Short mmCIF file of C-alpha atoms and ligand atoms in Angstrom, two decimals:
data_model
loop_
_atom_site.label_atom_id
_atom_site.label_comp_id
_atom_site.label_asym_id
_atom_site.label_seq_id
_atom_site.Cartn_x
_atom_site.Cartn_y
_atom_site.Cartn_z
CA MET A 3 72.10 132.68 97.64
CA LEU A 4 75.28 131.88 95.72
CA ASN A 5 75.54 132.73 92.05
CA ILE A 6 77.43 129.60 91.01
CA ARG A 7 79.41 129.64 87.75
CA TYR A 8 79.70 126.34 85.85
CA GLU A 9 82.65 125.13 83.85
CA LYS A 10 81.87 121.54 82.90
CA THR A 11 84.51 119.02 81.93
CA THR A 12 85.00 118.29 78.23
CA ASN A 13 86.65 115.02 79.11
CA PRO A 14 84.34 113.01 81.41
CA LYS A 15 85.75 109.93 83.07
CA PRO A 16 84.05 106.52 82.85
CA ILE A 17 81.69 106.03 85.80
CA PRO A 18 82.40 102.74 87.59
CA GLY A 19 79.57 100.28 86.92
CA PRO A 20 77.92 97.99 89.48
CA GLU A 21 80.35 95.20 88.55
CA ASN A 22 83.23 97.18 90.10
CA PRO A 23 83.65 96.67 93.82
CA LEU A 24 84.03 100.15 95.32
CA THR A 25 86.50 100.78 98.09
CA PHE A 26 86.61 103.97 100.18
CA GLY A 27 88.01 107.28 99.00
CA THR A 28 89.97 106.20 95.95
CA ILE A 29 87.84 107.41 93.00
CA PHE A 30 86.69 111.00 92.50
CA THR A 31 83.94 112.35 90.26
CA ASP A 32 84.28 114.71 87.29
CA HIS A 33 83.70 118.01 89.10
CA MET A 34 84.39 119.90 92.29
CA PHE A 35 82.93 122.98 93.94
CA VAL A 36 85.38 125.79 94.71
CA MET A 37 84.89 129.16 96.42
CA ASP A 38 87.53 131.67 97.52
CA TYR A 39 87.71 133.98 100.50
CA SER A 40 89.60 137.16 101.21
CA ASP A 41 89.16 139.53 104.13
CA ASP A 42 88.06 142.36 101.83
CA LYS A 43 85.72 140.39 99.51
CA GLY A 44 84.37 137.75 101.87
CA TRP A 45 83.46 134.44 100.17
CA TYR A 46 83.48 134.99 96.39
CA ASP A 47 83.52 133.31 92.97
CA PRO A 48 81.57 130.12 93.78
CA ARG A 49 82.12 127.75 90.86
CA ILE A 50 81.81 124.16 89.72
CA VAL A 51 84.85 123.17 87.71
CA PRO A 52 86.49 119.94 86.49
CA TYR A 53 88.09 117.85 89.27
CA ALA A 54 91.79 118.65 88.87
CA PRO A 55 94.93 119.54 90.84
CA ILE A 56 94.82 122.94 92.54
CA SER A 57 97.57 125.50 92.46
CA LEU A 58 98.99 126.90 95.72
CA TYR A 59 102.19 128.66 96.70
CA PRO A 60 104.67 126.48 98.62
CA SER A 61 104.38 129.15 101.30
CA ALA A 62 100.59 128.64 101.59
CA MET A 63 99.89 128.66 105.31
CA VAL A 64 97.99 125.36 105.33
CA PHE A 65 101.24 123.52 104.56
CA HIS A 66 103.07 124.96 107.54
CA TYR A 67 100.59 125.54 110.32
CA GLY A 68 97.79 123.13 109.46
CA GLN A 69 94.87 125.59 109.36
CA GLU A 70 92.45 123.17 107.71
CA MET A 71 88.98 121.84 108.45
CA PHE A 72 86.88 119.18 106.80
CA GLU A 73 83.47 117.55 106.89
CA GLY A 74 82.11 114.23 105.70
CA LEU A 75 78.58 113.28 104.68
CA LYS A 76 76.94 111.13 102.04
CA ALA A 77 74.39 111.28 99.23
CA TYR A 78 72.24 108.23 98.57
CA LYS A 79 70.16 107.14 95.60
CA ALA A 80 66.67 106.03 96.69
CA GLU A 81 64.88 103.24 94.83
CA ASP A 82 62.47 105.79 93.35
CA GLY A 83 65.40 107.73 91.87
CA ARG A 84 65.51 110.59 94.40
CA THR A 85 68.91 111.79 95.60
CA LEU A 86 68.98 112.12 99.40
CA LEU A 87 71.28 113.73 101.95
CA PHE A 88 71.29 112.67 105.61
CA ARG A 89 71.00 115.52 108.15
CA PRO A 90 73.25 117.93 106.20
CA ASP A 91 72.20 120.77 108.55
CA LYS A 92 74.08 119.01 111.36
CA ASN A 93 77.28 118.76 109.32
CA ILE A 94 77.01 122.40 108.31
CA GLU A 95 76.47 123.51 111.90
CA ARG A 96 79.49 121.46 112.99
CA ALA A 97 81.57 122.86 110.10
CA ASN A 98 80.96 126.38 111.32
CA ASN A 99 81.81 125.34 114.89
CA THR A 100 85.09 123.94 113.58
CA ASN A 101 85.65 127.15 111.60
CA ALA A 102 85.11 129.21 114.72
CA ARG A 103 87.60 127.09 116.68
CA ILE A 104 90.42 127.40 114.14
CA CYS A 105 89.79 131.01 113.05
CA ILE A 106 88.36 130.24 109.61
CA PRO A 107 85.52 132.59 108.54
CA GLN A 108 81.94 131.29 108.78
CA ILE A 109 80.07 130.11 105.70
CA PRO A 110 76.34 130.97 105.80
CA ALA A 111 74.45 127.68 106.32
CA GLU A 112 72.16 128.22 103.32
CA ASP A 113 75.15 128.86 101.01
CA PHE A 114 76.91 125.75 102.33
CA LEU A 115 73.83 123.60 101.65
CA GLN A 116 73.36 125.15 98.22
CA ALA A 117 76.99 124.32 97.36
CA ILE A 118 76.60 120.69 98.48
CA LYS A 119 73.37 120.29 96.52
CA ALA A 120 74.83 121.91 93.39
CA ILE A 121 77.92 119.70 93.22
CA VAL A 122 75.95 116.53 94.03
CA LYS A 123 73.40 117.43 91.35
CA THR A 124 76.19 118.02 88.82
CA ASP A 125 77.72 114.57 89.38
CA GLU A 126 74.48 112.79 90.31
CA ALA A 127 75.16 110.05 87.74
CA TRP A 128 78.11 108.97 89.92
CA ILE A 129 75.94 107.96 92.90
CA PRO A 130 76.27 104.18 93.09
CA THR A 131 73.17 102.11 93.82
CA LYS A 132 74.38 98.73 95.08
CA PRO A 133 73.59 97.96 98.75
CA GLY A 134 76.14 99.55 101.08
CA THR A 135 77.36 102.08 98.49
CA SER A 136 76.89 105.86 98.40
CA LEU A 137 78.48 109.08 97.23
CA TYR A 138 80.81 110.43 99.91
CA ILE A 139 80.91 114.23 100.10
CA ARG A 140 84.07 115.85 101.43
CA PRO A 141 83.87 119.63 101.98
CA PHE A 142 87.09 121.21 103.29
CA ILE A 143 88.70 124.61 103.76
CA ILE A 144 92.40 125.47 103.55
CA ALA A 145 94.39 128.57 104.53
CA THR A 146 96.04 129.91 101.38
CA ASP A 147 98.00 133.05 102.36
CA PRO A 148 101.56 132.79 101.02
CA PHE A 149 103.07 133.67 104.39
CA LEU A 150 105.40 132.21 107.00
CA GLY A 151 104.43 133.18 110.51
CA VAL A 152 101.72 132.10 112.87
CA ARG A 153 98.42 133.98 112.61
CA PRO A 154 95.05 133.24 110.99
CA SER A 155 95.22 133.41 107.19
CA HIS A 156 93.52 136.29 105.35
CA THR A 157 92.62 134.09 102.37
CA TYR A 158 91.02 130.64 102.12
CA GLN A 159 89.71 128.17 99.62
CA PHE A 160 86.56 126.12 100.24
CA ILE A 161 86.38 122.98 98.13
CA ILE A 162 83.90 120.10 97.91
CA ILE A 163 84.97 116.84 96.28
CA LEU A 164 82.88 113.70 95.77
CA SER A 165 83.81 110.03 95.86
CA PRO A 166 81.62 107.01 95.10
CA VAL A 167 82.27 104.60 97.97
CA GLY A 168 81.58 101.08 99.09
CA ALA A 169 81.83 99.73 102.60
CA TYR A 170 84.35 101.65 104.75
CA TYR A 171 85.67 98.43 106.22
CA PRO A 172 86.31 95.82 103.54
CA GLU A 173 85.10 93.25 106.09
CA GLY A 174 81.66 94.94 105.96
CA LEU A 175 79.50 94.72 109.07
CA ASN A 176 81.93 92.19 110.50
CA PRO A 177 83.07 93.17 113.97
CA VAL A 178 86.35 95.09 114.17
CA LYS A 179 89.17 94.63 116.66
CA ILE A 180 89.95 97.70 118.72
CA TRP A 181 93.10 98.66 120.59
CA ILE A 182 92.79 100.83 123.71
CA GLU A 183 95.69 103.26 123.51
CA ASP A 184 97.35 104.17 126.80
CA GLU A 185 100.58 105.79 125.61
CA TYR A 186 99.52 108.44 123.08
CA VAL A 187 96.50 110.77 123.30
CA ARG A 188 94.44 112.30 120.51
CA ALA A 189 93.08 115.43 122.13
CA VAL A 190 92.66 117.27 125.39
CA ARG A 191 89.91 119.53 126.64
CA GLY A 192 90.56 123.02 125.34
CA GLY A 193 92.36 121.56 122.30
CA LEU A 194 90.95 120.65 118.88
CA GLY A 195 89.23 117.38 119.74
CA GLU A 196 85.70 118.60 119.14
CA ALA A 197 86.65 120.25 115.83
CA LYS A 198 86.85 118.27 112.60
CA ALA A 199 90.36 119.37 111.71
CA GLY A 200 93.10 117.48 109.88
CA ALA A 201 95.44 118.25 112.77
CA ASN A 202 93.59 115.74 114.98
CA TYR A 203 94.40 112.99 112.53
CA VAL A 204 98.10 113.78 112.41
CA ALA A 205 98.12 113.39 116.18
CA SER A 206 96.53 109.95 115.80
CA LEU A 207 98.80 108.36 113.20
CA LYS A 208 101.47 106.95 115.47
CA ALA A 209 98.99 105.03 117.61
CA GLN A 210 97.12 103.83 114.53
CA VAL A 211 100.30 102.33 113.09
CA LYS A 212 101.03 100.69 116.44
CA ALA A 213 97.53 99.18 116.60
CA HIS A 214 97.71 97.94 112.99
CA ASP A 215 101.07 96.32 113.62
CA ALA A 216 99.49 94.42 116.50
CA GLY A 217 96.60 93.23 114.28
CA TYR A 218 93.94 95.70 115.46
CA SER A 219 92.03 97.87 113.00
CA GLN A 220 91.27 101.00 115.09
CA VAL A 221 92.44 102.86 118.16
CA LEU A 222 90.16 103.63 121.10
CA TRP A 223 91.35 106.83 122.76
CA LEU A 224 91.38 107.51 126.45
CA ASP A 225 91.10 111.01 127.91
CA GLY A 226 94.29 113.02 127.67
CA VAL A 227 94.51 113.97 131.35
CA GLU A 228 93.84 110.91 133.49
CA ARG A 229 94.20 108.35 130.68
CA LYS A 230 91.33 106.54 132.27
CA TYR A 231 88.07 107.48 130.59
CA ILE A 232 87.03 106.34 127.15
CA GLU A 233 86.67 109.05 124.52
CA GLU A 234 86.18 107.70 120.98
CA VAL A 235 87.59 105.52 118.24
CA GLY A 236 89.78 106.70 115.32
CA ALA A 237 87.06 108.24 113.16
CA MET A 238 84.04 107.06 115.12
CA ASN A 239 82.20 107.65 118.35
CA ILE A 240 81.71 104.64 120.61
CA PHE A 241 78.71 103.04 122.29
CA PHE A 242 78.32 100.27 124.84
CA LYS A 243 75.30 98.25 125.87
CA ILE A 244 75.73 97.19 129.48
CA ASN A 245 72.94 95.43 131.38
CA GLY A 246 70.40 96.61 128.79
CA LYS A 247 71.44 100.28 129.06
CA VAL A 248 73.05 102.23 126.24
CA ILE A 249 76.13 104.17 127.35
CA THR A 250 78.31 106.57 125.37
CA PRO A 251 81.00 108.98 126.57
CA MET A 252 79.54 112.44 127.14
CA LEU A 253 80.73 115.28 124.95
CA ASN A 254 83.45 116.91 127.01
CA GLY A 255 85.25 119.20 124.58
CA SER A 256 87.77 116.64 123.34
CA ILE A 257 85.30 114.29 121.63
CA LEU A 258 84.02 114.89 118.11
CA PRO A 259 80.22 115.37 118.20
CA GLY A 260 79.22 112.86 115.51
CA VAL A 261 76.00 113.17 113.53
CA THR A 262 75.68 109.37 113.60
CA ARG A 263 76.25 109.44 117.38
CA ARG A 264 73.42 111.93 117.83
CA SER A 265 71.16 109.87 115.54
CA CYS A 266 71.86 106.66 117.51
CA ILE A 267 71.07 108.37 120.81
CA GLU A 268 67.81 109.74 119.42
CA LEU A 269 66.75 106.39 117.95
CA CYS A 270 67.66 104.38 121.08
CA LYS A 271 65.64 106.80 123.24
CA GLU A 272 62.70 106.52 120.84
CA TRP A 273 62.90 102.72 121.15
CA GLY A 274 62.67 102.99 124.92
CA TYR A 275 66.29 102.35 125.87
CA GLU A 276 67.79 104.20 128.78
CA VAL A 277 70.67 106.17 127.25
CA GLU A 278 73.46 107.52 129.45
CA GLU A 279 75.91 110.11 128.18
CA ARG A 280 78.56 110.03 130.87
CA LYS A 281 82.15 109.28 131.74
CA ILE A 282 83.01 105.62 131.40
CA SER A 283 86.42 104.28 132.35
CA ALA A 284 88.30 101.49 130.61
CA GLU A 285 88.27 99.71 133.97
CA GLU A 286 84.46 99.80 134.20
CA LEU A 287 84.29 98.49 130.65
CA PHE A 288 86.65 95.58 131.27
CA ASN A 289 84.84 94.70 134.49
CA ALA A 290 81.56 94.64 132.58
CA ALA A 291 83.16 92.42 129.96
CA LEU A 292 84.46 90.04 132.67
CA ASP A 293 81.21 89.77 134.63
CA GLY A 294 79.18 89.25 131.46
CA SER A 295 77.13 92.48 131.60
CA LEU A 296 78.80 94.01 128.53
CA GLU A 297 76.38 93.02 125.80
CA GLU A 298 77.39 95.05 122.75
CA VAL A 299 80.00 97.56 121.60
CA TRP A 300 79.76 99.55 118.38
CA GLY A 301 81.31 102.56 116.71
CA THR A 302 79.31 105.22 114.85
CA GLY A 303 80.39 107.42 111.97
CA THR A 304 79.28 108.52 108.52
CA ALA A 305 81.79 106.32 106.72
CA ALA A 306 80.86 102.95 108.25
CA VAL A 307 77.51 104.05 109.82
CA ILE A 308 77.60 101.34 112.52
CA SER A 309 80.71 99.32 113.12
CA PRO A 310 80.32 96.47 115.60
CA VAL A 311 83.33 95.84 117.83
CA GLY A 312 84.23 92.19 118.38
CA HIS A 313 87.45 92.54 120.37
CA LEU A 314 88.88 95.13 122.74
CA ARG A 315 92.44 95.06 123.93
CA GLN A 316 94.25 97.05 126.58
CA GLY A 317 97.80 96.15 127.54
CA ASP A 318 97.97 92.37 127.51
CA THR A 319 94.24 91.81 127.96
CA ASP A 320 91.99 91.08 125.00
CA VAL A 321 88.29 90.58 125.58
CA GLU A 322 85.85 89.19 123.06
CA ILE A 323 82.46 90.89 122.90
CA ASN A 324 79.23 89.13 122.11
CA GLY A 325 81.16 86.06 120.95
CA GLY A 326 82.89 88.24 118.33
CA GLY A 327 79.57 88.63 116.48
CA ILE A 328 77.17 91.48 115.71
CA GLY A 329 74.77 92.46 118.47
CA GLU A 330 71.04 92.75 117.97
CA LEU A 331 70.87 96.48 118.72
CA SER A 332 73.92 97.28 116.54
CA GLN A 333 72.24 95.48 113.66
CA LYS A 334 68.91 97.25 114.26
CA LEU A 335 70.61 100.66 114.33
CA TYR A 336 72.46 99.86 111.11
CA ASP A 337 69.30 98.66 109.36
CA THR A 338 67.27 101.64 110.57
CA ILE A 339 69.78 104.38 109.82
CA THR A 340 70.66 103.01 106.38
CA GLY A 341 66.93 102.43 105.74
CA ILE A 342 66.21 106.10 106.50
CA GLN A 343 69.21 107.26 104.46
CA LEU A 344 67.98 105.31 101.43
CA GLY A 345 64.43 106.61 101.80
CA LYS A 346 63.08 103.10 102.49
CA MET A 347 62.06 103.92 106.06
CA GLU A 348 60.41 106.98 107.51
CA GLY A 349 62.84 108.83 109.78
CA PRO A 350 62.23 111.66 112.22
CA GLN A 351 61.25 115.00 110.68
CA GLY A 352 64.06 116.68 108.73
CA TRP A 353 66.58 113.81 108.73
CA VAL A 354 66.44 113.35 104.97
CA VAL A 355 66.92 116.23 102.53
CA GLU A 356 66.28 115.76 98.84
CA VAL A 357 68.65 117.14 96.19
CA GLU A 358 66.41 118.46 93.42
C1 PLP B 14 83.90 112.53 111.73
C2 PLP B 14 84.30 111.90 113.01
C3 PLP B 14 83.41 111.12 113.77
C4 PLP B 14 82.04 110.71 113.28
O1 PLP B 14 81.17 111.77 113.01
P1 PLP B 14 79.91 111.55 112.05
O2 PLP B 14 79.31 112.90 111.97
O3 PLP B 14 79.04 110.56 112.69
O4 PLP B 14 80.46 111.07 110.75
C5 PLP B 14 83.83 110.66 115.00
N1 PLP B 14 85.07 110.92 115.47
C6 PLP B 14 85.96 111.64 114.74
C7 PLP B 14 87.30 111.91 115.32
C8 PLP B 14 85.60 112.16 113.51
O5 PLP B 14 86.49 112.86 112.80
#
């Protein structure tokens, strides 16, 4: 149990009202949670302080060797006024898996959850209520030793910031266009792919710029070895519905194990779909698109929840999926997951956690 110290702002910012269209990740609330770590003290001085710049030495290891992890989840305001988190235990478990992979010390799960709840409670008034909006929660940890040389840091800072957000894609649930990348790779087995680390995103920038320049909004990554099998999209996992079956690439060490991915698999199974977690090649996918058996494609992630894919392109070939529209199952998954997140629908046991 953390003994959190509070230092509230004396200069609160105006909270954006419902008349303001919210974008993603541009506005931050009044406070942040901060906790320090050193090898001799462990995690210490948990505090909630005004959202403000932080002070680090230019030699802080995070700037040079990228020892950084992050998480992403959301808080929702239910119609009855309750504040709800969606499966935070899964994010916390993944956070500690990431920590283990990049030599950052573990944070006890109950302390992590307490920190999330405390900061969300503090800035609860910032949770927007319009359909499609929520409060995005971004926990992250940085290596702070003022040291040049490659080794794990002996000191860290754990910070949680909050951002009221609207739809991740300004186009809303409109299908996105996806570029299958065959030159660059994001991750390889044995690398950082299954960890939520900033380093993975640096590796992805070049291909993202290339896809954007060609008029596509996201990159679909192929495996780093054979460049044949589909892995995932920029910040989302990917699903296909082929001949009535739901197919998603199996977790192989280079794919990020998404909480939304897991939730989709569990819901589809509950609804009686056959769900296959397996290798699927770009070739198999294009063949399915050509012979008409590819029925739906969608991405899954906390930010957009479900993101239907309307176009896929590899090399010179662009295929349109489902007439460029939203598929029935994609829509049902979106309605169900967001319904559960908002407390309007009953989800499986433990999916929704109230912030009291
Ligand atoms: C965060 C993330 C996802 C989605 O995970 P969720 O837990 O569903 O938000 C997928 N792929 C990558 C690379 C990610 O960073």
